[in-house]
PDB file of C-alpha atoms and ligand atoms in Angstrom:
ATOM      1  CA  UNK A   1     -11.133 -61.749  21.612  1.00  0.00           C
ATOM      2  CA  UNK A   2      -9.386 -59.393  18.727  1.00  0.00           C
ATOM      3  CA  UNK A   3      -6.830 -58.633  16.840  1.00  0.00           C
ATOM      4  CA  UNK A   4      -5.427 -54.773  17.077  1.00  0.00           C
ATOM      5  CA  UNK A   5      -3.089 -53.720  15.238  1.00  0.00           C
ATOM      6  CA  UNK A   6      -1.872 -49.920  16.836  1.00  0.00           C
ATOM      7  CA  UNK A   7       0.343 -47.514  14.592  1.00  0.00           C
ATOM      8  CA  UNK A   8       2.576 -45.265  16.635  1.00  0.00           C
ATOM      9  CA  UNK A   9       3.937 -42.760  14.486  1.00  0.00           C
ATOM     10  CA  UNK A  10       5.183 -39.624  16.958  1.00  0.00           C
ATOM     11  CA  UNK A  11       8.651 -39.776  18.392  1.00  0.00           C
ATOM     12  CA  UNK A  12       8.127 -38.326  21.806  1.00  0.00           C
ATOM     13  CA  UNK A  13       7.935 -42.360  22.901  1.00  0.00           C
ATOM     14  CA  UNK A  14       5.841 -42.119  26.508  1.00  0.00           C
ATOM     15  CA  UNK A  15       5.707 -37.983  26.454  1.00  0.00           C
ATOM     16  CA  UNK A  16       3.445 -38.260  23.738  1.00  0.00           C
ATOM     17  CA  UNK A  17       0.308 -37.631  23.394  1.00  0.00           C
ATOM     18  CA  UNK A  18      -1.244 -39.477  20.395  1.00  0.00           C
ATOM     19  CA  UNK A  19       0.518 -43.018  21.682  1.00  0.00           C
ATOM     20  CA  UNK A  20      -0.712 -41.928  25.281  1.00  0.00           C
ATOM     21  CA  UNK A  21      -4.809 -41.723  23.822  1.00  0.00           C
ATOM     22  CA  UNK A  22      -3.990 -44.780  21.608  1.00  0.00           C
ATOM     23  CA  UNK A  23      -2.666 -47.288  24.145  1.00  0.00           C
ATOM     24  CA  UNK A  24      -5.746 -45.924  26.365  1.00  0.00           C
ATOM     25  CA  UNK A  25      -7.967 -47.038  22.967  1.00  0.00           C
ATOM     26  CA  UNK A  26      -6.364 -50.557  23.557  1.00  0.00           C
ATOM     27  CA  UNK A  27      -7.081 -50.819  28.062  1.00  0.00           C
ATOM     28  CA  UNK A  28     -10.841 -49.786  26.575  1.00  0.00           C
ATOM     29  CA  UNK A  29     -11.471 -52.878  23.371  1.00  0.00           C
ATOM     30  CA  UNK A  30      -8.788 -54.988  25.675  1.00  0.00           C
ATOM     31  CA  UNK A  31     -11.778 -54.792  29.039  1.00  0.00           C
ATOM     32  CA  UNK A  32     -14.386 -55.549  25.902  1.00  0.00           C
ATOM     33  CA  UNK A  33     -12.762 -58.074  23.691  1.00  0.00           C
ATOM     34  CA  UNK A  34     -11.087 -59.672  26.378  1.00  0.00           C
ATOM     35  CA  UNK A  35      -7.932 -62.118  25.281  1.00  0.00           C
ATOM     36  CA  UNK A  36      -7.318 -59.808  22.035  1.00  0.00           C
ATOM     37  CA  UNK A  37      -3.964 -59.931  21.089  1.00  0.00           C
ATOM     38  CA  UNK A  38      -1.920 -55.792  20.577  1.00  0.00           C
ATOM     39  CA  UNK A  39       0.444 -55.662  17.539  1.00  0.00           C
ATOM     40  CA  UNK A  40       2.442 -52.744  17.811  1.00  0.00           C
ATOM     41  CA  UNK A  41       4.378 -51.291  14.862  1.00  0.00           C
ATOM     42  CA  UNK A  42       6.265 -47.751  15.867  1.00  0.00           C
ATOM     43  CA  UNK A  43       7.008 -46.457  12.531  1.00  0.00           C
ATOM     44  CA  UNK A  44       9.261 -43.927  13.739  1.00  0.00           C
ATOM     45  CA  UNK A  45      11.680 -46.847  14.749  1.00  0.00           C
ATOM     46  CA  UNK A  46      11.144 -48.889  11.909  1.00  0.00           C
ATOM     47  CA  UNK A  47      10.857 -46.337   9.123  1.00  0.00           C
ATOM     48  CA  UNK A  48       9.127 -46.754   5.894  1.00  0.00           C
ATOM     49  CA  UNK A  49      11.212 -45.286   2.908  1.00  0.00           C
ATOM     50  CA  UNK A  50       9.651 -42.911   0.871  1.00  0.00           C
ATOM     51  CA  UNK A  51       8.833 -44.665  -2.200  1.00  0.00           C
ATOM     52  CA  UNK A  52      11.056 -44.944  -4.909  1.00  0.00           C
ATOM     53  CA  UNK A  53      11.330 -46.373  -9.071  1.00  0.00           C
ATOM     54  CA  UNK A  54      11.998 -49.780  -7.516  1.00  0.00           C
ATOM     55  CA  UNK A  55       9.201 -50.166  -5.492  1.00  0.00           C
ATOM     56  CA  UNK A  56       6.760 -48.088  -7.766  1.00  0.00           C
ATOM     57  CA  UNK A  57       7.991 -50.360 -11.207  1.00  0.00           C
ATOM     58  CA  UNK A  58       7.314 -53.526  -8.728  1.00  0.00           C
ATOM     59  CA  UNK A  59       3.726 -52.429  -7.465  1.00  0.00           C
ATOM     60  CA  UNK A  60       2.992 -52.328 -11.342  1.00  0.00           C
ATOM     61  CA  UNK A  61       4.398 -55.811 -11.993  1.00  0.00           C
ATOM     62  CA  UNK A  62       2.065 -58.482 -12.067  1.00  0.00           C
ATOM     63  CA  UNK A  63       2.831 -60.815  -9.123  1.00  0.00           C
ATOM     64  CA  UNK A  64       4.030 -63.604 -11.354  1.00  0.00           C
ATOM     65  CA  UNK A  65       5.900 -61.781 -13.950  1.00  0.00           C
ATOM     66  CA  UNK A  66       7.541 -60.660 -10.931  1.00  0.00           C
ATOM     67  CA  UNK A  67      11.551 -60.562 -10.826  1.00  0.00           C
ATOM     68  CA  UNK A  68      13.208 -61.196  -7.548  1.00  0.00           C
ATOM     69  CA  UNK A  69      14.095 -57.338  -7.320  1.00  0.00           C
ATOM     70  CA  UNK A  70      10.426 -56.212  -7.536  1.00  0.00           C
ATOM     71  CA  UNK A  71       9.671 -59.020  -5.061  1.00  0.00           C
ATOM     72  CA  UNK A  72      12.345 -57.209  -2.487  1.00  0.00           C
ATOM     73  CA  UNK A  73      11.399 -53.941  -3.430  1.00  0.00           C
ATOM     74  CA  UNK A  74       7.533 -54.700  -2.168  1.00  0.00           C
ATOM     75  CA  UNK A  75       8.748 -56.414   0.724  1.00  0.00           C
ATOM     76  CA  UNK A  76       7.490 -53.289   3.421  1.00  0.00           C
ATOM     77  CA  UNK A  77       4.839 -52.537   1.125  1.00  0.00           C
ATOM     78  CA  UNK A  78       3.398 -56.569   1.210  1.00  0.00           C
ATOM     79  CA  UNK A  79       4.496 -56.905   5.031  1.00  0.00           C
ATOM     80  CA  UNK A  80       2.559 -53.467   5.977  1.00  0.00           C
ATOM     81  CA  UNK A  81       0.025 -55.148   4.291  1.00  0.00           C
ATOM     82  CA  UNK A  82      -0.551 -58.208   5.335  1.00  0.00           C
ATOM     83  CA  UNK A  83      -0.347 -56.735   9.384  1.00  0.00           C
ATOM     84  CA  UNK A  84      -3.638 -55.006   7.974  1.00  0.00           C
ATOM     85  CA  UNK A  85      -5.317 -58.303   6.565  1.00  0.00           C
ATOM     86  CA  UNK A  86      -4.085 -59.809   9.989  1.00  0.00           C
ATOM     87  CA  UNK A  87      -5.811 -57.460  12.064  1.00  0.00           C
ATOM     88  CA  UNK A  88      -9.813 -57.123  13.393  1.00  0.00           C
ATOM     89  CA  UNK A  89      -9.423 -53.896  14.661  1.00  0.00           C
ATOM     90  CA  UNK A  90      -6.460 -50.886  13.699  1.00  0.00           C
ATOM     91  CA  UNK A  91      -5.641 -47.955  16.173  1.00  0.00           C
ATOM     92  CA  UNK A  92      -3.376 -44.981  14.339  1.00  0.00           C
ATOM     93  CA  UNK A  93      -1.792 -42.967  16.399  1.00  0.00           C
ATOM     94  CA  UNK A  94      -1.652 -39.182  14.201  1.00  0.00           C
ATOM     95  CA  UNK A  95       0.244 -36.177  15.546  1.00  0.00           C
ATOM     96  CA  UNK A  96      -0.807 -33.146  13.124  1.00  0.00           C
ATOM     97  CA  UNK A  97       2.308 -32.025  12.032  1.00  0.00           C
ATOM     98  CA  UNK A  98       1.461 -28.519   9.947  1.00  0.00           C
ATOM     99  CA  UNK A  99      -1.506 -28.774   9.048  1.00  0.00           C
ATOM    100  CA  UNK A 100      -0.464 -32.799   8.668  1.00  0.00           C
ATOM    101  CA  UNK A 101       0.452 -36.217   9.393  1.00  0.00           C
ATOM    102  CA  UNK A 102       4.334 -37.358  10.107  1.00  0.00           C
ATOM    103  CA  UNK A 103       5.539 -37.826   7.034  1.00  0.00           C
ATOM    104  CA  UNK A 104       6.885 -40.993   8.959  1.00  0.00           C
ATOM    105  CA  UNK A 105       2.339 -42.684   8.735  1.00  0.00           C
ATOM    106  CA  UNK A 106       2.759 -41.060   5.269  1.00  0.00           C
ATOM    107  CA  UNK A 107       5.177 -43.579   3.711  1.00  0.00           C
ATOM    108  CA  UNK A 108       3.208 -45.438   4.938  1.00  0.00           C
ATOM    109  CA  UNK A 109      -0.024 -45.132   4.039  1.00  0.00           C
ATOM    110  CA  UNK A 110       2.288 -45.012   0.546  1.00  0.00           C
ATOM    111  CA  UNK A 111       2.405 -48.338   1.451  1.00  0.00           C
ATOM    112  CA  UNK A 112      -0.235 -49.387   1.700  1.00  0.00           C
ATOM    113  CA  UNK A 113      -3.368 -48.416  -1.097  1.00  0.00           C
ATOM    114  CA  UNK A 114      -1.868 -50.534  -3.374  1.00  0.00           C
ATOM    115  CA  UNK A 115      -3.846 -50.533  -6.764  1.00  0.00           C
ATOM    116  CA  UNK A 116      -5.288 -54.446  -7.954  1.00  0.00           C
ATOM    117  CA  UNK A 117      -3.781 -54.559  -3.808  1.00  0.00           C
ATOM    118  CA  UNK A 118      -6.220 -52.986  -1.363  1.00  0.00           C
ATOM    119  CA  UNK A 119      -8.326 -50.651  -3.918  1.00  0.00           C
ATOM    120  CA  UNK A 120      -9.389 -51.151  -7.997  1.00  0.00           C
ATOM    121  CA  UNK A 121     -10.304 -48.948 -10.306  1.00  0.00           C
ATOM    122  CA  UNK A 122     -13.228 -50.520 -12.200  1.00  0.00           C
ATOM    123  CA  UNK A 123     -15.607 -49.740 -14.951  1.00  0.00           C
ATOM    124  CA  UNK A 124     -17.263 -48.288 -11.868  1.00  0.00           C
ATOM    125  CA  UNK A 125     -14.589 -46.289 -10.556  1.00  0.00           C
ATOM    126  CA  UNK A 126     -12.465 -47.136  -7.470  1.00  0.00           C
ATOM    127  CA  UNK A 127     -12.683 -50.014  -4.804  1.00  0.00           C
ATOM    128  CA  UNK A 128     -11.903 -50.760  -1.646  1.00  0.00           C
ATOM    129  CA  UNK A 129     -10.316 -54.399  -0.990  1.00  0.00           C
ATOM    130  CA  UNK A 130      -9.401 -54.549   2.214  1.00  0.00           C
ATOM    131  CA  UNK A 131     -13.240 -55.398   4.374  1.00  0.00           C
ATOM    132  CA  UNK A 132     -14.618 -55.602   7.705  1.00  0.00           C
ATOM    133  CA  UNK A 133     -12.298 -53.838   9.797  1.00  0.00           C
ATOM    134  CA  UNK A 134     -12.569 -50.991  12.113  1.00  0.00           C
ATOM    135  CA  UNK A 135     -10.334 -48.546  12.964  1.00  0.00           C
ATOM    136  CA  UNK A 136      -9.623 -46.053  15.366  1.00  0.00           C
ATOM    137  CA  UNK A 137      -7.953 -42.827  14.680  1.00  0.00           C
ATOM    138  CA  UNK A 138      -5.536 -41.159  18.197  1.00  0.00           C
ATOM    139  CA  UNK A 139      -4.760 -37.458  16.880  1.00  0.00           C
ATOM    140  CA  UNK A 140      -2.767 -34.595  19.314  1.00  0.00           C
ATOM    141  CA  UNK A 141      -2.896 -31.346  18.101  1.00  0.00           C
ATOM    142  CA  UNK A 142      -1.017 -28.114  19.834  1.00  0.00           C
ATOM    143  CA  UNK A 143      -4.225 -26.225  18.993  1.00  0.00           C
ATOM    144  CA  UNK A 144      -8.059 -26.894  18.895  1.00  0.00           C
ATOM    145  CA  UNK A 145      -8.932 -28.658  15.239  1.00  0.00           C
ATOM    146  CA  UNK A 146     -12.678 -29.967  16.211  1.00  0.00           C
ATOM    147  CA  UNK A 147     -14.518 -26.916  16.768  1.00  0.00           C
ATOM    148  CA  UNK A 148     -13.601 -23.183  16.813  1.00  0.00           C
ATOM    149  CA  UNK A 149     -11.692 -20.950  14.762  1.00  0.00           C
ATOM    150  CA  UNK A 150      -9.521 -22.909  13.242  1.00  0.00           C
ATOM    151  CA  UNK A 151     -12.068 -26.219  12.010  1.00  0.00           C
ATOM    152  CA  UNK A 152     -11.998 -25.393   9.363  1.00  0.00           C
ATOM    153  CA  UNK A 153      -7.639 -25.989   8.651  1.00  0.00           C
ATOM    154  CA  UNK A 154      -8.744 -29.867  10.644  1.00  0.00           C
ATOM    155  CA  UNK A 155      -6.970 -30.863   7.852  1.00  0.00           C
ATOM    156  CA  UNK A 156      -6.159 -34.495   8.593  1.00  0.00           C
ATOM    157  CA  UNK A 157      -9.365 -36.226  10.599  1.00  0.00           C
ATOM    158  CA  UNK A 158     -11.129 -36.105   6.520  1.00  0.00           C
ATOM    159  CA  UNK A 159      -7.502 -37.414   4.454  1.00  0.00           C
ATOM    160  CA  UNK A 160      -7.661 -39.543   7.011  1.00  0.00           C
ATOM    161  CA  UNK A 161     -11.725 -39.999   6.771  1.00  0.00           C
ATOM    162  CA  UNK A 162     -11.042 -40.656   2.641  1.00  0.00           C
ATOM    163  CA  UNK A 163      -7.630 -42.687   2.096  1.00  0.00           C
ATOM    164  CA  UNK A 164      -8.524 -45.883   4.820  1.00  0.00           C
ATOM    165  CA  UNK A 165     -12.153 -45.789   3.056  1.00  0.00           C
ATOM    166  CA  UNK A 166     -10.563 -45.500  -0.293  1.00  0.00           C
ATOM    167  CA  UNK A 167      -9.755 -49.257   0.507  1.00  0.00           C
ATOM    168  CA  UNK A 168     -11.709 -50.453   1.856  1.00  0.00           C
ATOM    169  CA  UNK A 169     -12.434 -49.431   5.569  1.00  0.00           C
ATOM    170  CA  UNK A 170     -15.025 -46.562   6.465  1.00  0.00           C
ATOM    171  CA  UNK A 171     -15.878 -47.521   9.512  1.00  0.00           C
ATOM    172  CA  UNK A 172     -13.838 -44.695  11.770  1.00  0.00           C
ATOM    173  CA  UNK A 173     -13.964 -43.414  14.784  1.00  0.00           C
ATOM    174  CA  UNK A 174     -11.751 -40.400  15.790  1.00  0.00           C
ATOM    175  CA  UNK A 175     -10.618 -39.475  19.445  1.00  0.00           C
ATOM    176  CA  UNK A 176      -8.680 -35.937  19.708  1.00  0.00           C
ATOM    177  CA  UNK A 177      -5.823 -34.954  22.803  1.00  0.00           C
ATOM    178  CA  UNK A 178      -6.090 -31.366  21.189  1.00  0.00           C
ATOM    179  CA  UNK A 179      -4.880 -27.811  22.850  1.00  0.00           C
ATOM    180  CA  UNK A 180      -1.718 -29.180  24.368  1.00  0.00           C
ATOM    181  CA  UNK A 181      -0.438 -26.043  23.357  1.00  0.00           C
ATOM    182  CA  UNK A 182      -2.792 -23.240  24.357  1.00  0.00           C
ATOM    183  CA  UNK A 183      -2.982 -22.102  28.198  1.00  0.00           C
ATOM    184  CA  UNK A 184      -5.609 -23.095  30.269  1.00  0.00           C
ATOM    185  CA  UNK A 185      -6.389 -25.853  27.687  1.00  0.00           C
ATOM    186  CA  UNK A 186      -3.099 -27.997  27.789  1.00  0.00           C
ATOM    187  CA  UNK A 187      -3.577 -28.982  31.607  1.00  0.00           C
ATOM    188  CA  UNK A 188      -6.632 -30.705  31.366  1.00  0.00           C
ATOM    189  CA  UNK A 189      -6.163 -32.044  27.405  1.00  0.00           C
ATOM    190  CA  UNK A 190      -5.473 -35.382  27.796  1.00  0.00           C
ATOM    191  CA  UNK A 191      -7.437 -36.921  30.246  1.00  0.00           C
ATOM    192  CA  UNK A 192     -10.540 -34.573  27.791  1.00  0.00           C
ATOM    193  CA  UNK A 193      -9.134 -36.569  25.233  1.00  0.00           C
ATOM    194  CA  UNK A 194      -8.950 -40.201  27.803  1.00  0.00           C
ATOM    195  CA  UNK A 195     -12.252 -39.569  28.573  1.00  0.00           C
ATOM    196  CA  UNK A 196     -14.104 -39.128  25.209  1.00  0.00           C
ATOM    197  CA  UNK A 197     -13.272 -42.828  24.320  1.00  0.00           C
ATOM    198  CA  UNK A 198     -17.009 -44.532  24.129  1.00  0.00           C
ATOM    199  CA  UNK A 199     -16.402 -47.579  21.864  1.00  0.00           C
ATOM    200  CA  UNK A 200     -18.831 -48.383  19.856  1.00  0.00           C
TER     201      UNK A 200
HETATM  202  C1  FMN B 301       7.444 -31.051  14.241  1.00  0.00           C
HETATM  203  C2  FMN B 301       5.779 -29.559  14.567  1.00  0.00           C
HETATM  204  C3  FMN B 301       4.818 -29.082  13.893  1.00  0.00           C
HETATM  205  C4  FMN B 301       3.412 -29.348  14.643  1.00  0.00           C
HETATM  206  N1  FMN B 301       2.232 -28.392  13.699  1.00  0.00           N
HETATM  207  C5  FMN B 301       1.221 -28.125  14.164  1.00  0.00           C
HETATM  208  C6  FMN B 301       0.027 -27.912  13.668  1.00  0.00           C
HETATM  209  O1  FMN B 301       0.234 -27.135  12.157  1.00  0.00           O
HETATM  210  N2  FMN B 301      -0.957 -28.252  14.194  1.00  0.00           N
HETATM  211  C7  FMN B 301      -1.001 -27.517  15.707  1.00  0.00           C
HETATM  212  O2  FMN B 301      -1.950 -27.724  16.055  1.00  0.00           O
HETATM  213  N3  FMN B 301       0.263 -28.876  16.492  1.00  0.00           N
HETATM  214  C8  FMN B 301       1.157 -28.879  15.693  1.00  0.00           C
HETATM  215  N4  FMN B 301       2.198 -29.427  16.567  1.00  0.00           N
HETATM  216  C9  FMN B 301       1.642 -29.988  17.255  1.00  0.00           C
HETATM  217  C10 FMN B 301       2.244 -31.515  17.648  1.00  0.00           C
HETATM  218  O3  FMN B 301       0.833 -32.073  17.627  1.00  0.00           O
HETATM  219  C11 FMN B 301       0.793 -31.636  19.204  1.00  0.00           C
HETATM  220  O4  FMN B 301       2.489 -31.788  20.282  1.00  0.00           O
HETATM  221  C12 FMN B 301       1.523 -33.006  19.253  1.00  0.00           C
HETATM  222  O5  FMN B 301       0.937 -33.696  20.406  1.00  0.00           O
HETATM  223  C13 FMN B 301       2.213 -34.290  19.165  1.00  0.00           C
HETATM  224  O6  FMN B 301       1.667 -35.366  18.462  1.00  0.00           O
HETATM  225  P1  FMN B 301       2.613 -36.491  19.603  1.00  0.00           P
HETATM  226  O7  FMN B 301       2.410 -36.131  21.780  1.00  0.00           O
HETATM  227  O8  FMN B 301       1.976 -38.033  20.264  1.00  0.00           O
HETATM  228  O9  FMN B 301       4.110 -36.249  19.993  1.00  0.00           O
HETATM  229  C14 FMN B 301       3.229 -30.323  16.023  1.00  0.00           C
HETATM  230  C15 FMN B 301       4.190 -30.285  16.539  1.00  0.00           C
HETATM  231  C16 FMN B 301       5.709 -30.737  15.539  1.00  0.00           C
HETATM  232  C17 FMN B 301       7.094 -31.602  16.550  1.00  0.00           C
END
């Protein structure tokens, strides 16, 4: 039995390929770990605000000195980090938008990557503070980036792998539905993505 957190960042609901791929990953996870509990965090329905001065000021105020305003400003961040701490496995839906990730997903990342809470700096440099988690990324893209001429322009997989490793989660597997905009590829893209799922 595992606690699974599903992060959704596509606004396309049932038509979304990253959501369908994420759900297929979760289905296999439940098969492997019967009784698993899934908690969904839809970043499109419940948006994380862009970081403003109030949040940054709160993040850099020591916990014992925080005012009620500081506490309120950090609530999105505290809640999101609690969700991550509670999960054993995190499935992250990542549509490719303009060679990057949707701003809703980036806003969430800005709230969970927090100095002194999810990473720290010491004499040896940066160290992640979140341990023992597994991440599956469910990527969806109109083009093909896993191989071929567009491969150098896959900024999403390296970015996501780096940022989660930075906070201590380096056990990361990426599955893709790709080529959904390419005639001759699009019709089988979802099926191919789902059949590529092999849990480790
Ligand atoms: C605003 C926007 C930007 C996009 N940019 C890219 C892109 O840079 N590269 C690409 O391969 N596909 C791009 N696409 C296509 C999406 O990655 C593709 O439709 C994917 O399936 C979206 O994920 P979803 O199905 O989960 O919503 C873009 C789509 C949208 C709506």
